[in-house]
């Protein structure tokens, strides 16, 4: 019997994901082709870089399961202090390297500014999400996702419509994040949400002498691992921009359509992580297989829809008309790539909850193989060639990850 809280969470998350998804085709219609490609690349880069904080959400779930006596809050507060400082450092490094990074992505350097600022302002929202997920408040977690997506949708599109400027549209989303925080602290005033100011005042030396060292090190490593696998998720979009004789706008449209598999699948990962056991390995197989059924159903639905209606769907969403045969090949390959990466991401987060270093090794393996492939691929290669190679890599890593999950026992090595 499916819990009502899970059904409500899924419903709220679907609406939030729908808003996050539909904003791209709406940007396509409002902004010029160049501005649309710039904001698609910039928003995708921001989404994937900031996704590394999903590691703290997973660790929070583990802490809540492992510390039912109330000691979890102190550890979380200290972790927040560490993450705030780490995030500021990473945002600063990103800005310093932005002249190199953004040029490689064929995107104006100024777009690095809103990306960095959005990284900083997204942190409190993600910490609130981790706190509520750790308390297994799934409905409230769904509300957080909905409020965040709604504010970004309304404010971002309003500014885009008024300015027709991609950079200003991204800057407006920072204001949307501030609005989100105000609304959340107002709605959940009685829930004693984690503070924003207090963790900033906690010095790093406070992490010493509280058995926090191993947890901080693991959090830092898994945060970087999640960032790496998140960047792999958008590797296809970035590599395509370096291929010659390829319509980047066409693939940007296909990329957005294929992302629905990832958006849809991610909704089910957090309830899965909340259900698993830290102590009984065999207990975790049933929720994992159930999760794989959800993932596969979403993937097959997307493949069938794109096979029969891909050209019409893209025409409705983005405007241009493309050959149905080309759409079928490229879109289905893009969907399969996202599907295998979804499986990899879920298993990495599973190992993060268990605080198992397999999460780091899986991420390093996937990122390394994709980087090597990106460096070796011929710039004159076709889109199908590129996507077939990426999909094979993702499939091999996904199979390896599943085998590791099914055969790696739970270890009682947590503090």
mmCIF file of C-alpha atoms in Angstrom:
data_model
loop_
_atom_site.group_PDB
_atom_site.id
_atom_site.type_symbol
_atom_site.label_atom_id
_atom_site.label_comp_id
_atom_site.label_asym_id
_atom_site.label_seq_id
_atom_site.Cartn_x
_atom_site.Cartn_y
_atom_site.Cartn_z
ATOM 1 C CA UNK A 1 0.000 0.000 0.000
ATOM 2 C CA UNK A 2 1.490 3.300 -1.086
ATOM 3 C CA UNK A 3 1.552 5.917 1.675
ATOM 4 C CA UNK A 4 -0.520 9.062 1.165
ATOM 5 C CA UNK A 5 2.510 11.166 2.071
ATOM 6 C CA UNK A 6 4.486 9.537 -0.762
ATOM 7 C CA UNK A 7 1.659 10.123 -3.248
ATOM 8 C CA UNK A 8 1.430 13.782 -2.184
ATOM 9 C CA UNK A 9 5.217 14.176 -2.373
ATOM 10 C CA UNK A 10 5.318 12.661 -5.864
ATOM 11 C CA UNK A 11 2.435 14.892 -7.015
ATOM 12 C CA UNK A 12 4.094 18.070 -5.680
ATOM 13 C CA UNK A 13 7.448 17.011 -7.134
ATOM 14 C CA UNK A 14 5.919 16.300 -10.541
ATOM 15 C CA UNK A 15 4.403 19.788 -10.638
ATOM 16 C CA UNK A 16 7.727 21.319 -9.541
ATOM 17 C CA UNK A 17 9.675 19.279 -12.089
ATOM 18 C CA UNK A 18 7.135 20.232 -14.742
ATOM 19 C CA UNK A 19 7.717 23.927 -14.028
ATOM 20 C CA UNK A 20 11.495 23.430 -14.073
ATOM 21 C CA UNK A 21 11.158 21.571 -17.359
ATOM 22 C CA UNK A 22 8.662 23.752 -19.234
ATOM 23 C CA UNK A 23 10.643 26.908 -18.524
ATOM 24 C CA UNK A 24 13.169 25.862 -21.194
ATOM 25 C CA UNK A 25 10.774 25.689 -24.170
ATOM 26 C CA UNK A 26 9.174 28.939 -22.969
ATOM 27 C CA UNK A 27 12.605 30.588 -22.921
ATOM 28 C CA UNK A 28 13.070 29.222 -26.442
ATOM 29 C CA UNK A 29 9.991 31.103 -27.615
ATOM 30 C CA UNK A 30 10.730 34.338 -25.731
ATOM 31 C CA UNK A 31 14.486 34.704 -26.290
ATOM 32 C CA UNK A 32 16.527 34.773 -29.478
ATOM 33 C CA UNK A 33 18.251 31.568 -30.571
ATOM 34 C CA UNK A 34 21.655 32.746 -29.268
ATOM 35 C CA UNK A 35 20.245 33.927 -25.922
ATOM 36 C CA UNK A 36 18.305 30.676 -25.556
ATOM 37 C CA UNK A 37 21.392 28.509 -26.107
ATOM 38 C CA UNK A 38 23.375 30.685 -23.653
ATOM 39 C CA UNK A 39 20.805 30.449 -20.880
ATOM 40 C CA UNK A 40 20.245 26.710 -21.508
ATOM 41 C CA UNK A 41 23.966 26.005 -21.138
ATOM 42 C CA UNK A 42 24.311 28.340 -18.129
ATOM 43 C CA UNK A 43 21.264 26.966 -16.283
ATOM 44 C CA UNK A 44 22.319 23.399 -17.028
ATOM 45 C CA UNK A 45 25.806 24.129 -15.699
ATOM 46 C CA UNK A 46 24.351 25.716 -12.551
ATOM 47 C CA UNK A 47 21.938 22.826 -12.006
ATOM 48 C CA UNK A 48 24.651 20.208 -12.336
ATOM 49 C CA UNK A 49 27.275 22.054 -10.269
ATOM 50 C CA UNK A 50 24.846 22.784 -7.430
ATOM 51 C CA UNK A 51 23.609 19.203 -7.556
ATOM 52 C CA UNK A 52 26.692 18.177 -5.576
ATOM 53 C CA UNK A 53 24.782 19.234 -2.470
ATOM 54 C CA UNK A 54 22.515 16.237 -2.952
ATOM 55 C CA UNK A 55 25.318 14.446 -1.099
ATOM 56 C CA UNK A 56 24.431 16.366 2.065
ATOM 57 C CA UNK A 57 20.777 15.424 1.594
ATOM 58 C CA UNK A 58 21.771 11.771 1.440
ATOM 59 C CA UNK A 59 24.107 12.093 4.423
ATOM 60 C CA UNK A 60 21.314 13.807 6.364
ATOM 61 C CA UNK A 61 19.073 10.800 5.774
ATOM 62 C CA UNK A 62 21.836 8.537 7.068
ATOM 63 C CA UNK A 63 22.365 10.725 10.148
ATOM 64 C CA UNK A 64 18.659 10.736 10.956
ATOM 65 C CA UNK A 65 18.549 6.938 10.729
ATOM 66 C CA UNK A 66 21.766 6.508 12.690
ATOM 67 C CA UNK A 67 21.092 9.120 15.420
ATOM 68 C CA UNK A 68 17.516 8.779 16.651
ATOM 69 C CA UNK A 69 18.533 10.173 20.062
ATOM 70 C CA UNK A 70 18.565 13.812 18.902
ATOM 71 C CA UNK A 71 22.332 14.183 18.493
ATOM 72 C CA UNK A 72 21.808 14.572 14.754
ATOM 73 C CA UNK A 73 21.085 18.314 14.984
ATOM 74 C CA UNK A 74 24.513 19.201 16.389
ATOM 75 C CA UNK A 75 26.294 17.272 13.639
ATOM 76 C CA UNK A 76 24.108 18.831 10.971
ATOM 77 C CA UNK A 77 24.779 22.329 12.261
ATOM 78 C CA UNK A 78 28.528 21.743 12.148
ATOM 79 C CA UNK A 79 28.214 20.247 8.672
ATOM 80 C CA UNK A 80 26.275 23.307 7.539
ATOM 81 C CA UNK A 81 29.108 25.538 8.757
ATOM 82 C CA UNK A 82 31.593 23.499 6.768
ATOM 83 C CA UNK A 83 29.425 23.440 3.635
ATOM 84 C CA UNK A 84 28.762 27.179 3.693
ATOM 85 C CA UNK A 85 32.480 27.846 3.680
ATOM 86 C CA UNK A 86 33.177 25.153 1.078
ATOM 87 C CA UNK A 87 30.474 26.577 -1.183
ATOM 88 C CA UNK A 88 31.880 30.113 -0.950
ATOM 89 C CA UNK A 89 35.336 28.795 -1.868
ATOM 90 C CA UNK A 90 33.979 26.781 -4.811
ATOM 91 C CA UNK A 91 31.956 29.744 -6.104
ATOM 92 C CA UNK A 92 35.050 31.954 -5.902
ATOM 93 C CA UNK A 93 37.189 29.382 -7.728
ATOM 94 C CA UNK A 94 34.500 29.065 -10.398
ATOM 95 C CA UNK A 95 34.490 32.845 -10.938
ATOM 96 C CA UNK A 96 38.283 32.932 -11.205
ATOM 97 C CA UNK A 97 38.258 30.124 -13.770
ATOM 98 C CA UNK A 98 35.173 31.387 -15.608
ATOM 99 C CA UNK A 99 37.120 33.090 -18.448
ATOM 100 C CA UNK A 100 38.465 29.657 -19.326
ATOM 101 C CA UNK A 101 35.368 27.575 -18.537
ATOM 102 C CA UNK A 102 32.779 29.766 -20.233
ATOM 103 C CA UNK A 103 34.861 30.215 -23.384
ATOM 104 C CA UNK A 104 35.165 26.435 -23.660
ATOM 105 C CA UNK A 105 31.389 26.235 -23.409
ATOM 106 C CA UNK A 106 30.937 28.967 -26.036
ATOM 107 C CA UNK A 107 28.948 31.025 -23.529
ATOM 108 C CA UNK A 108 29.561 34.694 -22.536
ATOM 109 C CA UNK A 109 31.785 35.005 -19.462
ATOM 110 C CA UNK A 110 29.295 37.305 -17.713
ATOM 111 C CA UNK A 111 26.941 34.341 -17.291
ATOM 112 C CA UNK A 112 29.402 33.028 -14.691
ATOM 113 C CA UNK A 113 28.289 35.766 -12.265
ATOM 114 C CA UNK A 114 24.646 34.657 -11.893
ATOM 115 C CA UNK A 115 25.763 31.013 -11.853
ATOM 116 C CA UNK A 116 28.071 31.692 -8.877
ATOM 117 C CA UNK A 117 25.468 33.775 -7.026
ATOM 118 C CA UNK A 118 22.753 31.193 -7.627
ATOM 119 C CA UNK A 119 25.124 28.557 -6.233
ATOM 120 C CA UNK A 120 25.460 30.530 -2.996
ATOM 121 C CA UNK A 121 21.769 31.338 -2.570
ATOM 122 C CA UNK A 122 20.659 27.790 -3.395
ATOM 123 C CA UNK A 123 22.590 26.404 -0.428
ATOM 124 C CA UNK A 124 20.074 27.371 2.310
ATOM 125 C CA UNK A 125 17.218 25.950 0.227
ATOM 126 C CA UNK A 126 19.051 22.658 -0.203
ATOM 127 C CA UNK A 127 19.884 22.528 3.517
ATOM 128 C CA UNK A 128 16.187 22.999 4.344
ATOM 129 C CA UNK A 129 15.394 20.171 1.932
ATOM 130 C CA UNK A 130 17.958 17.925 3.603
ATOM 131 C CA UNK A 131 16.606 18.746 7.059
ATOM 132 C CA UNK A 132 13.008 17.917 6.112
ATOM 133 C CA UNK A 133 14.057 14.800 4.190
ATOM 134 C CA UNK A 134 16.037 13.660 7.229
ATOM 135 C CA UNK A 135 12.911 14.031 9.388
ATOM 136 C CA UNK A 136 10.988 12.091 6.707
ATOM 137 C CA UNK A 137 8.654 15.058 6.179
ATOM 138 C CA UNK A 138 7.997 14.131 2.549
ATOM 139 C CA UNK A 139 4.999 16.428 2.016
ATOM 140 C CA UNK A 140 6.900 19.433 3.335
ATOM 141 C CA UNK A 141 9.857 18.438 1.153
ATOM 142 C CA UNK A 142 7.510 18.492 -1.841
ATOM 143 C CA UNK A 143 6.296 21.969 -0.817
ATOM 144 C CA UNK A 144 9.898 23.220 -0.797
ATOM 145 C CA UNK A 145 10.398 21.950 -4.349
ATOM 146 C CA UNK A 146 7.128 23.512 -5.512
ATOM 147 C CA UNK A 147 7.774 26.938 -3.934
ATOM 148 C CA UNK A 148 11.299 27.063 -5.389
ATOM 149 C CA UNK A 149 10.198 26.019 -8.881
ATOM 150 C CA UNK A 150 7.217 28.399 -8.878
ATOM 151 C CA UNK A 151 9.229 31.460 -7.913
ATOM 152 C CA UNK A 152 11.901 30.694 -10.530
ATOM 153 C CA UNK A 153 9.227 30.096 -13.159
ATOM 154 C CA UNK A 154 7.228 33.287 -12.544
ATOM 155 C CA UNK A 155 10.101 35.713 -11.923
ATOM 156 C CA UNK A 156 12.467 34.273 -14.543
ATOM 157 C CA UNK A 157 9.909 34.223 -17.353
ATOM 158 C CA UNK A 158 8.566 37.679 -16.439
ATOM 159 C CA UNK A 159 12.017 39.226 -16.711
ATOM 160 C CA UNK A 160 12.747 37.279 -19.912
ATOM 161 C CA UNK A 161 9.527 38.546 -21.483
ATOM 162 C CA UNK A 162 10.218 42.160 -20.488
ATOM 163 C CA UNK A 163 13.937 42.236 -21.319
ATOM 164 C CA UNK A 164 14.463 39.487 -23.957
ATOM 165 C CA UNK A 165 17.881 39.143 -22.320
ATOM 166 C CA UNK A 166 19.248 35.807 -21.111
ATOM 167 C CA UNK A 167 21.714 37.316 -18.628
ATOM 168 C CA UNK A 168 19.064 39.477 -16.939
ATOM 169 C CA UNK A 169 16.724 36.472 -16.834
ATOM 170 C CA UNK A 170 19.348 34.464 -14.939
ATOM 171 C CA UNK A 171 20.059 37.341 -12.562
ATOM 172 C CA UNK A 172 16.338 37.560 -11.779
ATOM 173 C CA UNK A 173 16.417 33.969 -10.588
ATOM 174 C CA UNK A 174 18.616 35.054 -7.691
ATOM 175 C CA UNK A 175 15.752 37.261 -6.545
ATOM 176 C CA UNK A 176 13.501 34.218 -6.949
ATOM 177 C CA UNK A 177 15.728 32.266 -4.546
ATOM 178 C CA UNK A 178 15.423 35.029 -1.941
ATOM 179 C CA UNK A 179 11.646 34.994 -2.348
ATOM 180 C CA UNK A 180 11.706 31.215 -1.890
ATOM 181 C CA UNK A 181 13.601 31.490 1.401
ATOM 182 C CA UNK A 182 11.217 34.127 2.769
ATOM 183 C CA UNK A 183 8.194 32.011 1.852
ATOM 184 C CA UNK A 184 9.652 28.801 3.309
ATOM 185 C CA UNK A 185 10.625 30.357 6.628
ATOM 186 C CA UNK A 186 7.143 31.838 6.787
ATOM 187 C CA UNK A 187 5.308 28.587 5.986
ATOM 188 C CA UNK A 188 7.462 26.407 8.243
ATOM 189 C CA UNK A 189 7.937 28.887 11.092
ATOM 190 C CA UNK A 190 7.000 26.206 13.660
ATOM 191 C CA UNK A 191 9.392 23.577 12.287
ATOM 192 C CA UNK A 192 12.577 25.171 13.631
ATOM 193 C CA UNK A 193 14.308 25.076 10.253
ATOM 194 C CA UNK A 194 18.121 25.258 10.180
ATOM 195 C CA UNK A 195 19.280 28.859 10.479
ATOM 196 C CA UNK A 196 21.245 30.707 7.820
ATOM 197 C CA UNK A 197 23.278 33.191 9.867
ATOM 198 C CA UNK A 198 24.390 30.993 12.783
ATOM 199 C CA UNK A 199 26.314 28.393 10.701
ATOM 200 C CA UNK A 200 28.228 31.217 9.006
ATOM 201 C CA UNK A 201 29.576 32.251 12.403
ATOM 202 C CA UNK A 202 30.805 28.795 13.390
ATOM 203 C CA UNK A 203 34.615 28.582 12.932
ATOM 204 C CA UNK A 204 36.137 25.563 11.242
ATOM 205 C CA UNK A 205 38.065 24.743 14.438
ATOM 206 C CA UNK A 206 34.704 23.834 15.989
ATOM 207 C CA UNK A 207 34.798 20.699 13.846
ATOM 208 C CA UNK A 208 37.728 19.384 15.867
ATOM 209 C CA UNK A 209 37.279 17.211 18.896
ATOM 210 C CA UNK A 210 33.682 16.267 18.056
ATOM 211 C CA UNK A 211 34.337 13.157 15.961
ATOM 212 C CA UNK A 212 33.414 15.251 12.940
ATOM 213 C CA UNK A 213 36.679 14.824 11.052
ATOM 214 C CA UNK A 214 35.817 11.576 9.212
ATOM 215 C CA UNK A 215 32.300 12.798 8.427
ATOM 216 C CA UNK A 216 33.557 16.130 7.066
ATOM 217 C CA UNK A 217 36.174 14.410 4.902
ATOM 218 C CA UNK A 218 33.597 11.972 3.559
ATOM 219 C CA UNK A 219 31.111 14.783 2.912
ATOM 220 C CA UNK A 220 33.713 16.803 1.002
ATOM 221 C CA UNK A 221 34.745 13.834 -1.137
ATOM 222 C CA UNK A 222 31.186 12.756 -1.913
ATOM 223 C CA UNK A 223 30.183 16.351 -2.662
ATOM 224 C CA UNK A 224 32.909 16.480 -5.305
ATOM 225 C CA UNK A 225 31.868 13.017 -6.520
ATOM 226 C CA UNK A 226 28.256 14.130 -6.941
ATOM 227 C CA UNK A 227 29.462 17.244 -8.775
ATOM 228 C CA UNK A 228 31.504 15.060 -11.112
ATOM 229 C CA UNK A 229 28.623 12.718 -11.946
ATOM 230 C CA UNK A 230 26.335 15.734 -12.352
ATOM 231 C CA UNK A 231 28.669 17.226 -14.932
ATOM 232 C CA UNK A 232 28.695 13.869 -16.736
ATOM 233 C CA UNK A 233 24.910 14.229 -17.020
ATOM 234 C CA UNK A 234 25.340 17.289 -19.252
ATOM 235 C CA UNK A 235 28.486 16.117 -21.026
ATOM 236 C CA UNK A 236 26.497 15.432 -24.199
ATOM 237 C CA UNK A 237 25.337 19.059 -24.401
ATOM 238 C CA UNK A 238 28.852 20.401 -23.899
ATOM 239 C CA UNK A 239 30.631 17.988 -26.268
ATOM 240 C CA UNK A 240 28.110 18.680 -29.038
ATOM 241 C CA UNK A 241 29.158 22.329 -29.074
ATOM 242 C CA UNK A 242 32.666 21.280 -30.123
ATOM 243 C CA UNK A 243 31.467 19.197 -33.082
ATOM 244 C CA UNK A 244 31.525 20.769 -36.508
ATOM 245 C CA UNK A 245 28.583 20.621 -38.916
ATOM 246 C CA UNK A 246 26.132 20.026 -36.046
ATOM 247 C CA UNK A 247 23.033 22.110 -35.333
ATOM 248 C CA UNK A 248 23.553 22.999 -31.658
ATOM 249 C CA UNK A 249 20.036 24.446 -31.363
ATOM 250 C CA UNK A 250 18.584 21.148 -32.593
ATOM 251 C CA UNK A 251 20.439 19.159 -29.970
ATOM 252 C CA UNK A 252 19.646 21.725 -27.257
ATOM 253 C CA UNK A 253 15.964 21.054 -27.984
ATOM 254 C CA UNK A 254 16.524 17.279 -27.918
ATOM 255 C CA UNK A 255 18.571 17.603 -24.733
ATOM 256 C CA UNK A 256 15.734 19.411 -22.932
ATOM 257 C CA UNK A 257 13.232 16.744 -24.033
ATOM 258 C CA UNK A 258 15.495 13.894 -22.890
ATOM 259 C CA UNK A 259 15.973 15.529 -19.485
ATOM 260 C CA UNK A 260 12.377 14.702 -18.596
ATOM 261 C CA UNK A 261 13.566 11.150 -17.863
ATOM 262 C CA UNK A 262 16.052 12.460 -15.336
ATOM 263 C CA UNK A 263 13.631 14.971 -13.792
ATOM 264 C CA UNK A 264 10.971 12.285 -13.497
ATOM 265 C CA UNK A 265 13.280 9.622 -12.099
ATOM 266 C CA UNK A 266 14.870 11.860 -9.476
ATOM 267 C CA UNK A 267 11.461 12.289 -7.830
ATOM 268 C CA UNK A 268 11.543 8.653 -6.716
ATOM 269 C CA UNK A 269 15.152 8.568 -5.488
ATOM 270 C CA UNK A 270 14.591 10.407 -2.200
ATOM 271 C CA UNK A 271 11.705 8.218 -0.979
ATOM 272 C CA UNK A 272 13.866 5.203 -1.921
ATOM 273 C CA UNK A 273 16.760 6.503 0.184
ATOM 274 C CA UNK A 274 14.394 7.173 3.055
ATOM 275 C CA UNK A 275 13.193 3.557 2.929
ATOM 276 C CA UNK A 276 16.518 1.725 2.921
ATOM 277 C CA UNK A 277 18.093 0.123 5.977
ATOM 278 C CA UNK A 278 21.567 0.927 7.281
ATOM 279 C CA UNK A 279 21.915 -2.462 8.945
ATOM 280 C CA UNK A 280 20.200 -5.057 6.749
ATOM 281 C CA UNK A 281 21.647 -5.260 3.246
ATOM 282 C CA UNK A 282 19.124 -7.749 1.852
ATOM 283 C CA UNK A 283 16.244 -5.522 2.951
ATOM 284 C CA UNK A 284 17.417 -2.871 0.495
ATOM 285 C CA UNK A 285 17.015 -5.042 -2.603
ATOM 286 C CA UNK A 286 13.222 -4.805 -2.723
ATOM 287 C CA UNK A 287 13.047 -0.955 -2.680
ATOM 288 C CA UNK A 288 15.920 -0.860 -5.186
ATOM 289 C CA UNK A 289 14.192 -3.172 -7.662
ATOM 290 C CA UNK A 290 11.012 -1.126 -7.207
ATOM 291 C CA UNK A 291 13.000 2.007 -8.008
ATOM 292 C CA UNK A 292 14.403 0.382 -11.166
ATOM 293 C CA UNK A 293 10.848 -0.415 -12.282
ATOM 294 C CA UNK A 294 9.911 3.260 -11.902
ATOM 295 C CA UNK A 295 13.006 4.355 -13.841
ATOM 296 C CA UNK A 296 12.414 1.856 -16.649
ATOM 297 C CA UNK A 297 8.725 2.767 -16.954
ATOM 298 C CA UNK A 298 9.612 6.461 -17.297
ATOM 299 C CA UNK A 299 12.298 5.672 -19.872
ATOM 300 C CA UNK A 300 10.058 3.416 -21.965
ATOM 301 C CA UNK A 301 7.237 5.980 -21.902
ATOM 302 C CA UNK A 302 9.650 8.643 -23.156
ATOM 303 C CA UNK A 303 11.048 6.365 -25.896
ATOM 304 C CA UNK A 304 7.555 5.419 -27.135
ATOM 305 C CA UNK A 305 6.365 9.038 -27.094
ATOM 306 C CA UNK A 306 9.432 10.251 -28.993
ATOM 307 C CA UNK A 307 9.288 7.418 -31.513
ATOM 308 C CA UNK A 308 5.722 8.189 -32.542
ATOM 309 C CA UNK A 309 5.332 11.880 -31.731
ATOM 310 C CA UNK A 310 8.881 13.241 -31.329
ATOM 311 C CA UNK A 311 8.735 15.701 -34.226
ATOM 312 C CA UNK A 312 5.312 17.027 -33.209
ATOM 313 C CA UNK A 313 6.322 17.302 -29.547
ATOM 314 C CA UNK A 314 9.439 19.314 -30.334
ATOM 315 C CA UNK A 315 7.492 21.502 -32.746
ATOM 316 C CA UNK A 316 4.928 22.278 -30.030
ATOM 317 C CA UNK A 317 7.556 22.942 -27.367
ATOM 318 C CA UNK A 318 10.184 24.828 -29.338
ATOM 319 C CA UNK A 319 8.714 25.866 -32.705
ATOM 320 C CA UNK A 320 11.126 24.399 -35.310
ATOM 321 C CA UNK A 321 10.140 21.361 -37.403
ATOM 322 C CA UNK A 322 12.645 18.517 -37.605
ATOM 323 C CA UNK A 323 12.739 15.283 -39.578
ATOM 324 C CA UNK A 324 10.989 12.542 -37.588
ATOM 325 C CA UNK A 325 13.624 9.916 -38.417
ATOM 326 C CA UNK A 326 16.445 12.164 -37.163
ATOM 327 C CA UNK A 327 14.469 13.026 -34.027
ATOM 328 C CA UNK A 328 13.835 9.347 -33.313
ATOM 329 C CA UNK A 329 17.501 8.347 -33.499
ATOM 330 C CA UNK A 330 18.954 11.290 -31.596
ATOM 331 C CA UNK A 331 16.211 11.648 -28.983
ATOM 332 C CA UNK A 332 16.082 7.956 -28.116
ATOM 333 C CA UNK A 333 19.876 7.777 -27.735
ATOM 334 C CA UNK A 334 19.779 10.900 -25.543
ATOM 335 C CA UNK A 335 17.017 9.352 -23.401
ATOM 336 C CA UNK A 336 18.974 6.108 -22.953
ATOM 337 C CA UNK A 337 22.061 8.082 -21.902
ATOM 338 C CA UNK A 338 20.010 9.928 -19.234
ATOM 339 C CA UNK A 339 18.398 6.653 -18.110
ATOM 340 C CA UNK A 340 21.712 4.929 -17.395
ATOM 341 C CA UNK A 341 23.045 8.045 -15.664
ATOM 342 C CA UNK A 342 19.890 8.117 -13.530
ATOM 343 C CA UNK A 343 20.626 4.557 -12.380
ATOM 344 C CA UNK A 344 24.248 5.493 -11.629
ATOM 345 C CA UNK A 345 23.198 8.583 -9.679
ATOM 346 C CA UNK A 346 20.667 6.656 -7.577
ATOM 347 C CA UNK A 347 23.254 4.014 -6.648
ATOM 348 C CA UNK A 348 25.896 6.622 -5.840
ATOM 349 C CA UNK A 349 23.447 8.373 -3.491
ATOM 350 C CA UNK A 350 22.573 4.984 -1.960
ATOM 351 C CA UNK A 351 26.223 4.456 -1.079
ATOM 352 C CA UNK A 352 26.412 8.032 0.259
ATOM 353 C CA UNK A 353 23.583 7.252 2.712
ATOM 354 C CA UNK A 354 25.613 4.229 3.868
ATOM 355 C CA UNK A 355 28.743 6.401 3.923
ATOM 356 C CA UNK A 356 30.477 3.899 1.683
ATOM 357 C CA UNK A 357 33.388 5.075 -0.480
ATOM 358 C CA UNK A 358 31.997 3.098 -3.424
ATOM 359 C CA UNK A 359 30.082 6.326 -4.166
ATOM 360 C CA UNK A 360 33.355 8.144 -4.825
ATOM 361 C CA UNK A 361 34.876 5.379 -6.945
ATOM 362 C CA UNK A 362 31.785 5.029 -9.140
ATOM 363 C CA UNK A 363 31.679 8.748 -9.789
ATOM 364 C CA UNK A 364 35.395 8.947 -10.581
ATOM 365 C CA UNK A 365 35.093 6.011 -12.987
ATOM 366 C CA UNK A 366 32.139 7.473 -14.892
ATOM 367 C CA UNK A 367 33.633 10.975 -15.096
ATOM 368 C CA UNK A 368 37.053 9.694 -16.179
ATOM 369 C CA UNK A 369 35.647 7.521 -18.977
ATOM 370 C CA UNK A 370 33.495 10.350 -20.327
ATOM 371 C CA UNK A 371 36.400 12.827 -20.178
ATOM 372 C CA UNK A 372 38.665 10.402 -22.056
ATOM 373 C CA UNK A 373 35.946 9.830 -24.655
ATOM 374 C CA UNK A 374 35.388 13.589 -25.055
ATOM 375 C CA UNK A 375 39.118 14.127 -25.599
ATOM 376 C CA UNK A 376 39.427 11.328 -28.158
ATOM 377 C CA UNK A 377 36.296 11.886 -30.233
ATOM 378 C CA UNK A 378 36.759 13.390 -33.672
ATOM 379 C CA UNK A 379 35.262 16.867 -34.017
ATOM 380 C CA UNK A 380 33.854 15.797 -37.361
ATOM 381 C CA UNK A 381 31.883 12.958 -35.741
ATOM 382 C CA UNK A 382 28.121 12.787 -36.146
ATOM 383 C CA UNK A 383 25.568 13.145 -33.358
ATOM 384 C CA UNK A 384 24.626 9.439 -33.434
ATOM 385 C CA UNK A 385 28.293 8.428 -33.120
ATOM 386 C CA UNK A 386 28.798 10.714 -30.134
ATOM 387 C CA UNK A 387 25.652 9.535 -28.350
ATOM 388 C CA UNK A 388 26.230 5.832 -29.009
ATOM 389 C CA UNK A 389 29.668 6.103 -27.400
ATOM 390 C CA UNK A 390 28.362 8.007 -24.367
ATOM 391 C CA UNK A 391 25.451 5.592 -23.929
ATOM 392 C CA UNK A 392 27.728 2.536 -24.030
ATOM 393 C CA UNK A 393 29.987 4.093 -21.367
ATOM 394 C CA UNK A 394 27.004 4.960 -19.149
ATOM 395 C CA UNK A 395 25.497 1.477 -19.592
ATOM 396 C CA UNK A 396 28.733 -0.275 -18.584
ATOM 397 C CA UNK A 397 29.136 1.883 -15.467
ATOM 398 C CA UNK A 398 25.437 1.400 -14.589
ATOM 399 C CA UNK A 399 25.741 -2.388 -14.813
ATOM 400 C CA UNK A 400 28.860 -2.283 -12.631
ATOM 401 C CA UNK A 401 27.042 -0.068 -10.116
ATOM 402 C CA UNK A 402 24.071 -2.449 -9.887
ATOM 403 C CA UNK A 403 26.385 -5.416 -9.290
ATOM 404 C CA UNK A 404 28.181 -3.463 -6.542
ATOM 405 C CA UNK A 405 24.900 -2.522 -4.852
ATOM 406 C CA UNK A 406 23.637 -6.109 -4.851
ATOM 407 C CA UNK A 407 26.873 -7.551 -3.492
ATOM 408 C CA UNK A 408 28.241 -4.842 -1.176
ATOM 409 C CA UNK A 409 27.250 -5.566 2.445
ATOM 410 C CA UNK A 410 26.343 -2.787 4.859
ATOM 411 C CA UNK A 411 29.293 -1.901 7.106
ATOM 412 C CA UNK A 412 28.815 -0.526 10.605
ATOM 413 C CA UNK A 413 31.627 2.027 10.330
ATOM 414 C CA UNK A 414 29.614 5.173 10.950
ATOM 415 C CA UNK A 415 30.153 7.395 13.954
#
